[in-house]
XYZ file of N, CA and C in Angstrom:
219
model
N 88.290 120.704 106.876
C 88.682 119.936 105.706
C 89.524 118.743 106.146
N 89.164 117.578 105.629
C 89.872 116.352 105.989
C 91.214 116.281 105.256
N 92.252 115.942 105.985
C 93.581 115.814 105.401
C 93.678 114.461 104.706
N 93.768 114.478 103.377
C 93.835 113.236 102.611
C 95.262 112.720 102.580
N 95.425 111.430 102.835
C 96.744 110.809 102.719
C 97.034 110.589 101.243
N 98.244 110.892 100.862
C 98.619 110.704 99.469
C 98.975 109.248 99.205
N 98.779 108.858 97.974
C 99.227 107.551 97.535
C 100.091 107.740 96.307
N 100.823 106.714 95.954
C 101.695 106.787 94.784
C 101.012 106.109 93.626
N 100.979 106.795 92.505
C 100.439 106.188 91.289
C 101.541 106.196 90.242
N 101.791 105.044 89.653
C 102.792 104.894 88.609
C 102.051 104.680 87.309
N 102.150 105.649 86.432
C 101.388 105.625 85.182
C 102.252 105.085 84.051
N 101.646 104.257 83.213
C 102.346 103.712 82.053
C 102.080 104.643 80.879
N 103.137 105.174 80.304
C 102.998 106.148 79.227
C 103.622 105.618 77.938
N 103.066 104.568 77.373
C 103.544 104.036 76.102
C 105.008 103.613 76.121
N 105.363 102.679 75.310
C 106.734 102.177 75.191
C 107.347 101.814 76.542
N 106.530 101.397 77.482
C 106.971 100.973 78.809
C 107.689 102.068 79.593
N 107.481 103.327 79.227
C 108.025 104.435 80.021
C 107.104 104.651 81.215
N 107.667 104.693 82.407
C 106.874 104.862 83.611
C 107.154 106.220 84.218
N 106.106 106.842 84.699
C 106.238 108.127 85.363
C 105.789 107.932 86.798
N 106.664 108.216 87.768
C 106.327 108.095 89.175
C 105.797 109.444 89.635
N 104.570 109.458 90.077
C 103.926 110.714 90.418
C 103.154 110.571 91.720
N 103.730 110.997 92.858
C 102.966 110.943 94.106
C 101.714 111.803 93.952
N 100.586 111.259 94.342
C 99.341 111.955 94.082
C 98.285 111.583 95.106
N 97.352 112.482 95.331
C 96.202 112.187 96.166
C 95.023 111.784 95.282
N 95.252 111.727 93.976
C 94.158 111.455 93.064
C 94.678 110.953 91.721
N 93.870 110.145 91.065
C 94.167 109.740 89.693
C 93.296 110.558 88.742
N 92.804 111.671 89.224
C 91.852 112.519 88.506
C 92.235 112.704 87.036
N 91.259 112.460 86.177
C 91.367 112.681 84.734
C 92.346 111.762 84.011
N 92.961 110.795 84.709
C 93.921 109.910 84.045
C 93.198 108.795 83.315
N 93.624 108.511 82.094
C 93.134 107.379 81.319
C 94.346 106.585 80.862
N 94.346 105.287 81.183
C 95.451 104.423 80.812
C 95.727 103.408 81.905
N 96.846 102.707 81.791
C 97.214 101.678 82.765
C 98.100 102.292 83.838
N 97.878 101.866 85.082
C 98.669 102.406 86.192
C 98.657 101.443 87.367
N 99.621 101.644 88.248
C 99.695 100.923 89.516
C 99.523 101.954 90.623
N 98.518 101.754 91.471
C 98.286 102.643 92.605
C 98.643 101.903 93.886
N 99.446 102.547 94.729
C 99.845 101.984 96.021
C 99.313 102.900 97.115
N 98.432 102.366 97.954
C 97.716 103.153 98.957
C 98.409 103.103 100.317
N 98.156 104.105 101.174
C 98.790 104.168 102.499
C 98.541 102.928 103.369
N 97.419 102.221 103.151
C 97.119 101.030 103.945
C 97.761 99.769 103.366
N 98.645 99.947 102.357
C 99.374 98.861 101.679
C 98.545 98.067 100.682
N 97.316 98.479 100.389
C 96.552 97.895 99.292
C 97.157 98.408 97.986
N 96.932 97.665 96.898
C 97.408 98.091 95.578
C 96.354 97.780 94.528
N 96.284 98.626 93.525
C 95.447 98.363 92.352
C 96.338 98.473 91.129
N 96.349 97.426 90.311
C 97.127 97.407 89.080
C 96.158 97.162 87.941
N 95.919 98.186 87.138
C 94.962 98.024 86.061
C 94.709 99.315 85.319
N 93.593 99.344 84.662
C 93.257 100.451 83.775
C 92.316 101.447 84.440
N 92.484 102.696 84.019
C 91.653 103.812 84.478
C 91.038 104.502 83.271
N 89.851 105.063 83.478
C 89.239 105.943 82.492
C 88.743 107.167 83.235
N 89.223 108.319 82.835
C 88.857 109.581 83.484
C 89.060 109.521 84.992
N 90.139 108.867 85.415
C 90.501 108.839 86.830
C 89.832 107.772 87.670
N 89.006 106.921 87.054
C 88.312 105.856 87.796
C 88.707 104.501 87.236
N 88.693 103.499 88.106
C 89.025 102.141 87.669
C 88.041 101.705 86.595
N 88.582 101.282 85.461
C 87.730 100.869 84.357
C 88.538 99.961 83.444
N 88.051 98.752 83.237
C 88.751 97.777 82.413
C 89.330 96.685 83.298
N 90.225 95.900 82.740
C 90.825 94.789 83.473
C 91.734 95.344 84.566
N 91.570 94.808 85.772
C 92.409 95.262 86.874
C 92.456 94.253 88.000
N 93.486 94.383 88.835
C 93.637 93.503 89.989
C 93.860 94.366 91.223
N 93.013 94.156 92.235
C 93.142 94.850 93.508
C 93.722 93.854 94.500
N 94.851 94.211 95.109
C 95.496 93.350 96.093
C 95.447 94.037 97.443
N 94.822 93.361 98.398
C 94.711 93.894 99.756
C 96.019 93.666 100.510
N 96.220 94.423 101.576
C 97.448 94.332 102.374
C 97.693 92.907 102.884
N 96.626 92.135 103.102
C 96.777 90.760 103.593
C 97.010 89.760 102.450
N 97.223 90.273 101.227
C 97.477 89.503 100.001
C 96.249 88.856 99.382
N 95.041 89.086 99.931
C 93.838 88.682 99.214
C 93.786 89.488 97.929
N 93.284 88.865 96.852
C 93.244 89.550 95.566
C 91.868 89.465 94.946
N 91.521 90.524 94.237
C 90.288 90.579 93.475
C 90.665 91.019 92.073
N 90.467 90.127 91.109
C 90.795 90.450 89.724
C 89.534 90.332 88.898
N 89.230 91.404 88.156
C 87.978 91.410 87.420
C 87.998 92.519 86.382
N 86.881 92.667 85.718
C 86.663 93.737 84.779
C 85.904 94.831 85.507
N 86.538 95.971 85.695
C 85.887 97.111 86.350
C 85.152 97.891 85.269
N 83.890 98.244 85.537
C 83.083 98.964 84.568
C 82.463 100.180 85.240
N 82.629 101.328 84.576
C 82.023 102.540 85.098
C 80.502 102.454 84.942
N 79.771 102.976 85.918
C 78.298 102.958 85.809
C 77.805 103.876 84.729
């Protein structure tokens, strides 16, 4: 079994309350969140059922950015 590195996901829970939850997964989460990965990449945007879905911005460790509408297949 491969040892997965954990990342930090900060979930927005209405009224600007933030919950800091170290996690190896965004499984089943729906809403806005900031994910910070071990390689220093970040994703700030919306999730549906644990997958990127909706408006979001992915920032690579070298500061390149990709901002778009993520759509589940």
